[in-house]
Amino acid sequence: SLDKIPTWREDNYSDGREDGNVLTGTGGLSEKVSLYKGDITVLELDAIVNAANSSLLGGGGVDGCIHKAAGSCLYDECQTLNGCETGKAKITCGYDLPARFVIHTVGPVARGHVGPTETNDLTSCYQNSLRLVKEYGLSTVAFPCISTGIYGFPNEPAGDIALNTVKSWIEENPNTITRVIFCVFLETDFNIYKKKMSIIFEDN
Ligand code: AR6
């Protein structure tokens, strides 16, 4: 199914952006990222990331969707993990999901407040998830908009953190990940990511 998700570069190409800058150069960062709007549980990738809570035993939002689609074996494996601290990440099998693995990370409970703690914790979620992708020799991964639902992290700064953290990671680890998919669910996030990606992943 990855073939059906265009890279950011292809996506810009197909919607005929007038600013051609993002299309220049080869092997740029924009070839390694995609923006996808929809349900993360249908993605056939090496791993999908779950915006979990510290119990790792399921909940609402994307977490509920992932547990429902993966089946009860995911819950059983999660029970062996002894939870997870905010900003950290743990990996399990994907079970009935098309994704091979699920990386469970726990975002900060922000309730609308963005201070240094919330910022650092959300950054750590992306970094620690990507660290697991690398450690397990995986090459494709999708992220939901961690913390921006029930945990109340404002969408705009959360998008900045997601995109900039992934960008830095790809730059620092050029031979590990071949594709990172930003899986947004809401129109507001789609618009925020689209705008930011054309700036952040513009190739020089
Ligand atoms: N695919 C992709 N994204 C989704 C999906 C889906 N199927 N469903 C929802 N989203 P949230 P959080 C989006 O609340 O803020 C749970 O109870 C959603 O629109 O799932 O980190 C956990 O157990 C939003 O943009 O996660 C925790 O207790 C994004 O996923 C708590 O919620 C994240 O929203 C975690 O809260």
GROMACS .gro file of N, CA and C in nm, residues 77-185:
model
  327
   77GLU      N    1   0.002  -0.871   2.475
   77GLU     CA    2   0.144  -0.835   2.474
   77GLU      C    3   0.168  -0.707   2.554
   78CYS      N    4   0.077  -0.612   2.541
   78CYS     CA    5   0.092  -0.485   2.615
   78CYS      C    6   0.092  -0.508   2.766
   79GLN      N    7   0.017  -0.607   2.809
   79GLN     CA    8   0.013  -0.638   2.953
   79GLN      C    9   0.148  -0.682   3.009
   80THR      N   10   0.234  -0.731   2.921
   80THR     CA   11   0.367  -0.777   2.967
   80THR      C   12   0.469  -0.663   2.974
   81LEU      N   13   0.432  -0.543   2.931
   81LEU     CA   14   0.530  -0.435   2.915
   81LEU      C   15   0.548  -0.345   3.037
   82ASN      N   16   0.463  -0.359   3.136
   82ASN     CA   17   0.470  -0.274   3.256
   82ASN      C   18   0.459  -0.125   3.228
   83GLY      N   19   0.374  -0.091   3.134
   83GLY     CA   20   0.348   0.050   3.107
   83GLY      C   21   0.464   0.121   3.041
   84CYS      N   22   0.450   0.252   3.032
   84CYS     CA   23   0.551   0.333   2.961
   84CYS      C   24   0.543   0.476   3.014
   85GLU      N   25   0.659   0.537   3.035
   85GLU     CA   26   0.660   0.676   3.085
   85GLU      C   27   0.633   0.775   2.971
   86THR      N   28   0.587   0.891   3.009
   86THR     CA   29   0.565   0.999   2.912
   86THR      C   30   0.696   1.028   2.837
   87GLY      N   31   0.683   1.037   2.705
   87GLY     CA   32   0.800   1.067   2.621
   87GLY      C   33   0.878   0.944   2.577
   88LYS      N   34   0.852   0.829   2.640
   88LYS     CA   35   0.922   0.706   2.604
   88LYS      C   36   0.840   0.628   2.501
   89ALA      N   37   0.895   0.516   2.452
   89ALA     CA   38   0.824   0.435   2.353
   89ALA      C   39   0.858   0.287   2.371
   90LYS      N   40   0.761   0.201   2.345
   90LYS     CA   41   0.782   0.056   2.348
   90LYS      C   42   0.721  -0.006   2.224
   91ILE      N   43   0.777  -0.118   2.180
   91ILE     CA   44   0.733  -0.178   2.054
   91ILE      C   45   0.667  -0.315   2.077
   92THR      N   46   0.565  -0.343   1.998
   92THR     CA   47   0.499  -0.474   2.000
   92THR      C   48   0.479  -0.520   1.856
   93CYS      N   49   0.431  -0.643   1.841
   93CYS     CA   50   0.390  -0.691   1.710
   93CYS      C   51   0.262  -0.618   1.668
   94GLY      N   52   0.228  -0.630   1.541
   94GLY     CA   53   0.108  -0.565   1.488
   94GLY      C   54  -0.015  -0.656   1.486
   95TYR      N   55   0.008  -0.788   1.503
   95TYR     CA   56  -0.103  -0.886   1.504
   95TYR      C   57  -0.194  -0.870   1.383
   96ASP      N   58  -0.322  -0.843   1.401
   96ASP     CA   59  -0.414  -0.840   1.286
   96ASP      C   60  -0.403  -0.714   1.199
   97LEU      N   61  -0.315  -0.623   1.239
   97LEU     CA   62  -0.296  -0.502   1.157
   97LEU      C   63  -0.212  -0.535   1.033
   98PRO      N   64  -0.229  -0.458   0.928
   98PRO     CA   65  -0.137  -0.476   0.814
   98PRO      C   66   0.005  -0.431   0.847
   99ALA      N   67   0.022  -0.348   0.948
   99ALA     CA   68   0.157  -0.306   0.990
   99ALA      C   69   0.221  -0.419   1.071
  100ARG      N   70   0.353  -0.438   1.052
  100ARG     CA   71   0.423  -0.548   1.122
  100ARG      C   72   0.438  -0.520   1.270
  101PHE      N   73   0.463  -0.393   1.304
  101PHE     CA   74   0.487  -0.357   1.443
  101PHE      C   75   0.404  -0.235   1.482
  102VAL      N   76   0.378  -0.225   1.613
  102VAL     CA   77   0.319  -0.102   1.668
  102VAL      C   78   0.418  -0.044   1.768
  103ILE      N   79   0.448   0.082   1.753
  103ILE     CA   80   0.533   0.151   1.849
  103ILE      C   81   0.442   0.238   1.935
  104HIS      N   82   0.436   0.206   2.062
  104HIS     CA   83   0.347   0.277   2.155
  104HIS      C   84   0.428   0.386   2.224
  105THR      N   85   0.382   0.508   2.210
  105THR     CA   86   0.450   0.617   2.278
  105THR      C   87   0.346   0.695   2.358
  106VAL      N   88   0.392   0.758   2.465
  106VAL     CA   89   0.300   0.829   2.554
  106VAL      C   90   0.330   0.978   2.548
  107GLY      N   91   0.238   1.050   2.489
  107GLY     CA   92   0.254   1.195   2.477
  107GLY      C   93   0.221   1.266   2.607
  108PRO      N   94   0.263   1.393   2.618
  108PRO     CA   95   0.231   1.470   2.737
  108PRO      C   96   0.082   1.507   2.742
  109VAL      N   97   0.029   1.512   2.864
  109VAL     CA   98  -0.107   1.562   2.885
  109VAL      C   99  -0.094   1.714   2.892
  110ALA      N  100  -0.129   1.782   2.785
  110ALA     CA  101  -0.099   1.926   2.776
  110ALA      C  102  -0.216   2.014   2.820
  111ARG      N  103  -0.336   1.970   2.797
  111ARG     CA  104  -0.457   2.049   2.828
  111ARG      C  105  -0.443   2.194   2.782
  112GLY      N  106  -0.395   2.213   2.663
  112GLY     CA  107  -0.386   2.346   2.604
  112GLY      C  108  -0.260   2.423   2.639
  113HIS      N  109  -0.178   2.371   2.729
  113HIS     CA  110  -0.059   2.444   2.773
  113HIS      C  111   0.067   2.390   2.705
  114VAL      N  112   0.145   2.480   2.645
  114VAL     CA  113   0.271   2.440   2.583
  114VAL      C  114   0.387   2.508   2.654
  115GLY      N  115   0.448   2.438   2.747
  115GLY     CA  116   0.568   2.488   2.815
  115GLY      C  117   0.685   2.399   2.777
  116PRO      N  118   0.801   2.422   2.839
  116PRO     CA  119   0.920   2.342   2.807
  116PRO      C  120   0.900   2.192   2.832
  117THR      N  121   0.828   2.158   2.939
  117THR     CA  122   0.807   2.015   2.968
  117THR      C  123   0.726   1.947   2.859
  118GLU      N  124   0.616   2.012   2.820
  118GLU     CA  125   0.531   1.954   2.716
  118GLU      C  126   0.608   1.943   2.584
  119THR      N  127   0.682   2.048   2.553
  119THR     CA  128   0.760   2.049   2.428
  119THR      C  129   0.865   1.939   2.428
  120ASN      N  130   0.940   1.928   2.538
  120ASN     CA  131   1.044   1.825   2.546
  120ASN      C  132   0.985   1.685   2.541
  121ASP      N  133   0.875   1.665   2.611
  121ASP     CA  134   0.814   1.532   2.612
  121ASP      C  135   0.762   1.492   2.474
  122LEU      N  136   0.698   1.585   2.407
  122LEU     CA  137   0.647   1.551   2.273
  122LEU      C  138   0.762   1.525   2.175
  123THR      N  139   0.867   1.605   2.185
  123THR     CA  140   0.987   1.581   2.101
  123THR      C  141   1.042   1.442   2.128
  124SER      N  142   1.050   1.405   2.256
  124SER     CA  143   1.102   1.273   2.294
  124SER      C  144   1.017   1.160   2.235
  125CYS      N  145   0.886   1.179   2.230
  125CYS     CA  146   0.798   1.076   2.171
  125CYS      C  147   0.842   1.042   2.029
  126TYR      N  148   0.865   1.147   1.950
  126TYR     CA  149   0.906   1.124   1.810
  126TYR      C  150   1.046   1.063   1.805
  127GLN      N  151   1.137   1.116   1.887
  127GLN     CA  152   1.275   1.066   1.884
  127GLN      C  153   1.284   0.920   1.930
  128ASN      N  154   1.217   0.889   2.040
  128ASN     CA  155   1.225   0.753   2.092
  128ASN      C  156   1.154   0.653   2.001
  129SER      N  157   1.049   0.696   1.934
  129SER     CA  158   0.982   0.609   1.837
  129SER      C  159   1.075   0.580   1.718
  130LEU      N  160   1.139   0.685   1.670
  130LEU     CA  161   1.231   0.667   1.556
  130LEU      C  162   1.352   0.583   1.595
  131ARG      N  163   1.395   0.597   1.719
  131ARG     CA  164   1.505   0.514   1.770
  131ARG      C  165   1.468   0.366   1.762
  132LEU      N  166   1.346   0.332   1.797
  132LEU     CA  167   1.300   0.193   1.788
  132LEU      C  168   1.291   0.145   1.644
  133VAL      N  169   1.247   0.233   1.556
  133VAL     CA  170   1.240   0.199   1.413
  133VAL      C  171   1.380   0.157   1.366
  134LYS      N  172   1.478   0.236   1.406
  134LYS     CA  173   1.617   0.209   1.366
  134LYS      C  174   1.668   0.080   1.431
  135GLU      N  175   1.645   0.068   1.560
  135GLU     CA  176   1.692  -0.048   1.636
  135GLU      C  177   1.639  -0.180   1.579
  136TYR      N  178   1.517  -0.178   1.531
  136TYR     CA  179   1.456  -0.298   1.476
  136TYR      C  180   1.481  -0.313   1.326
  137GLY      N  181   1.562  -0.226   1.271
  137GLY     CA  182   1.597  -0.236   1.129
  137GLY      C  183   1.479  -0.211   1.037
  138LEU      N  184   1.384  -0.130   1.081
  138LEU     CA  185   1.265  -0.103   1.000
  138LEU      C  186   1.290   0.018   0.911
  139SER      N  187   1.211   0.028   0.806
  139SER     CA  188   1.235   0.143   0.717
  139SER      C  189   1.114   0.230   0.689
  140THR      N  190   0.993   0.184   0.721
  140THR     CA  191   0.876   0.269   0.696
  140THR      C  192   0.790   0.278   0.821
  141VAL      N  193   0.743   0.399   0.850
  141VAL     CA  194   0.668   0.422   0.974
  141VAL      C  195   0.568   0.536   0.956
  142ALA      N  196   0.453   0.523   1.023
  142ALA     CA  197   0.354   0.632   1.021
  142ALA      C  198   0.330   0.682   1.163
  143PHE      N  199   0.320   0.813   1.175
  143PHE     CA  200   0.289   0.879   1.303
  143PHE      C  201   0.150   0.942   1.300
  144PRO      N  202   0.071   0.924   1.405
  144PRO     CA  203  -0.049   1.006   1.419
  144PRO      C  204  -0.007   1.139   1.484
  145CYS      N  205  -0.102   1.230   1.502
  145CYS     CA  206  -0.071   1.360   1.566
  145CYS      C  207  -0.075   1.340   1.717
  146ILE      N  208   0.036   1.291   1.771
  146ILE     CA  209   0.046   1.254   1.912
  146ILE      C  210   0.008   1.370   2.004
  147SER      N  211  -0.072   1.339   2.105
  147SER     CA  212  -0.113   1.433   2.212
  147SER      C  213  -0.216   1.538   2.171
  148THR      N  214  -0.248   1.548   2.042
  148THR     CA  215  -0.334   1.660   2.001
  148THR      C  216  -0.483   1.631   2.013
  149GLY      N  217  -0.518   1.510   2.057
  149GLY     CA  218  -0.660   1.477   2.075
  149GLY      C  219  -0.698   1.493   2.221
  150ILE      N  220  -0.722   1.382   2.286
  150ILE     CA  221  -0.766   1.380   2.426
  150ILE      C  222  -0.665   1.453   2.516
  151TYR      N  223  -0.536   1.446   2.485
  151TYR     CA  224  -0.434   1.509   2.570
  151TYR      C  225  -0.419   1.660   2.548
  152GLY      N  226  -0.486   1.715   2.449
  152GLY     CA  227  -0.500   1.861   2.438
  152GLY      C  228  -0.376   1.943   2.404
  153PHE      N  229  -0.280   1.885   2.334
  153PHE     CA  230  -0.164   1.965   2.289
  153PHE      C  231  -0.211   2.046   2.169
  154PRO      N  232  -0.194   2.178   2.170
  154PRO     CA  233  -0.241   2.259   2.057
  154PRO      C  234  -0.182   2.213   1.923
  155ASN      N  235  -0.266   2.208   1.822
  155ASN     CA  236  -0.230   2.145   1.695
  155ASN      C  237  -0.110   2.210   1.624
  156GLU      N  238  -0.108   2.340   1.623
  156GLU     CA  239  -0.003   2.410   1.547
  156GLU      C  240   0.138   2.384   1.604
  157PRO      N  241   0.162   2.409   1.732
  157PRO     CA  242   0.295   2.377   1.786
  157PRO      C  243   0.326   2.227   1.782
  158ALA      N  244   0.224   2.143   1.795
  158ALA     CA  245   0.248   1.998   1.786
  158ALA      C  246   0.297   1.961   1.647
  159GLY      N  247   0.241   2.025   1.545
  159GLY     CA  248   0.285   2.001   1.407
  159GLY      C  249   0.429   2.044   1.387
  160ASP      N  250   0.464   2.157   1.442
  160ASP     CA  251   0.603   2.204   1.433
  160ASP      C  252   0.700   2.103   1.493
  161ILE      N  253   0.665   2.054   1.611
  161ILE     CA  254   0.751   1.958   1.680
  161ILE      C  255   0.762   1.829   1.600
  162ALA      N  256   0.649   1.777   1.553
  162ALA     CA  257   0.648   1.652   1.476
  162ALA      C  258   0.738   1.665   1.353
  163LEU      N  259   0.717   1.769   1.277
  163LEU     CA  260   0.787   1.783   1.149
  163LEU      C  261   0.936   1.813   1.169
  164ASN      N  262   0.967   1.903   1.261
  164ASN     CA  263   1.108   1.938   1.281
  164ASN      C  264   1.188   1.825   1.345
  165THR      N  265   1.124   1.751   1.434
  165THR     CA  266   1.195   1.640   1.500
  165THR      C  267   1.224   1.529   1.399
  166VAL      N  268   1.124   1.498   1.316
  166VAL     CA  269   1.144   1.394   1.215
  166VAL      C  270   1.248   1.440   1.112
  167LYS      N  271   1.242   1.565   1.074
  167LYS     CA  272   1.339   1.617   0.977
  167LYS      C  273   1.482   1.601   1.029
  168SER      N  274   1.504   1.644   1.153
  168SER     CA  275   1.639   1.633   1.211
  168SER      C  276   1.684   1.488   1.218
  169TRP      N  277   1.590   1.401   1.254
  169TRP     CA  278   1.625   1.259   1.265
  169TRP      C  279   1.669   1.205   1.129
  170ILE      N  280   1.594   1.234   1.027
  170ILE     CA  281   1.627   1.183   0.893
  170ILE      C  282   1.762   1.237   0.848
  171GLU      N  283   1.787   1.363   0.879
  171GLU     CA  284   1.916   1.422   0.841
  171GLU      C  285   2.032   1.355   0.914
  172GLU      N  286   2.008   1.321   1.041
  172GLU     CA  287   2.115   1.261   1.121
  172GLU      C  288   2.129   1.111   1.100
  173ASN      N  289   2.024   1.048   1.048
  173ASN     CA  290   2.026   0.902   1.025
  173ASN      C  291   1.982   0.874   0.881
  174PRO      N  292   2.062   0.916   0.784
  174PRO     CA  293   2.017   0.914   0.645
  174PRO      C  294   1.997   0.774   0.587
  175ASN      N  295   2.058   0.672   0.646
  175ASN     CA  296   2.049   0.540   0.583
  175ASN      C  297   1.956   0.443   0.653
  176THR      N  298   1.870   0.492   0.740
  176THR     CA  299   1.782   0.400   0.810
  176THR      C  300   1.640   0.404   0.752
  177ILE      N  301   1.572   0.511   0.774
  177ILE     CA  302   1.431   0.518   0.736
  177ILE      C  303   1.415   0.564   0.591
  178THR      N  304   1.330   0.490   0.518
  178THR     CA  305   1.306   0.531   0.380
  178THR      C  306   1.178   0.614   0.366
  179ARG      N  307   1.083   0.596   0.459
  179ARG     CA  308   0.961   0.676   0.448
  179ARG      C  309   0.894   0.697   0.584
  180VAL      N  310   0.866   0.821   0.613
  180VAL     CA  311   0.787   0.857   0.731
  180VAL      C  312   0.656   0.918   0.682
  181ILE      N  313   0.545   0.859   0.727
  181ILE     CA  314   0.414   0.910   0.686
  181ILE      C  315   0.351   0.984   0.804
  182PHE      N  316   0.318   1.108   0.782
  182PHE     CA  317   0.245   1.185   0.882
  182PHE      C  318   0.098   1.158   0.857
  183CYS      N  319   0.040   1.078   0.946
  183CYS     CA  320  -0.099   1.036   0.929
  183CYS      C  321  -0.190   1.128   1.010
  184VAL      N  322  -0.248   1.225   0.943
  184VAL     CA  323  -0.340   1.316   1.011
  184VAL      C  324  -0.482   1.263   0.996
  185PHE      N  325  -0.566   1.300   1.087
  185PHE     CA  326  -0.703   1.248   1.087
  185PHE      C  327  -0.803   1.359   1.063
   0.00000   0.00000   0.00000
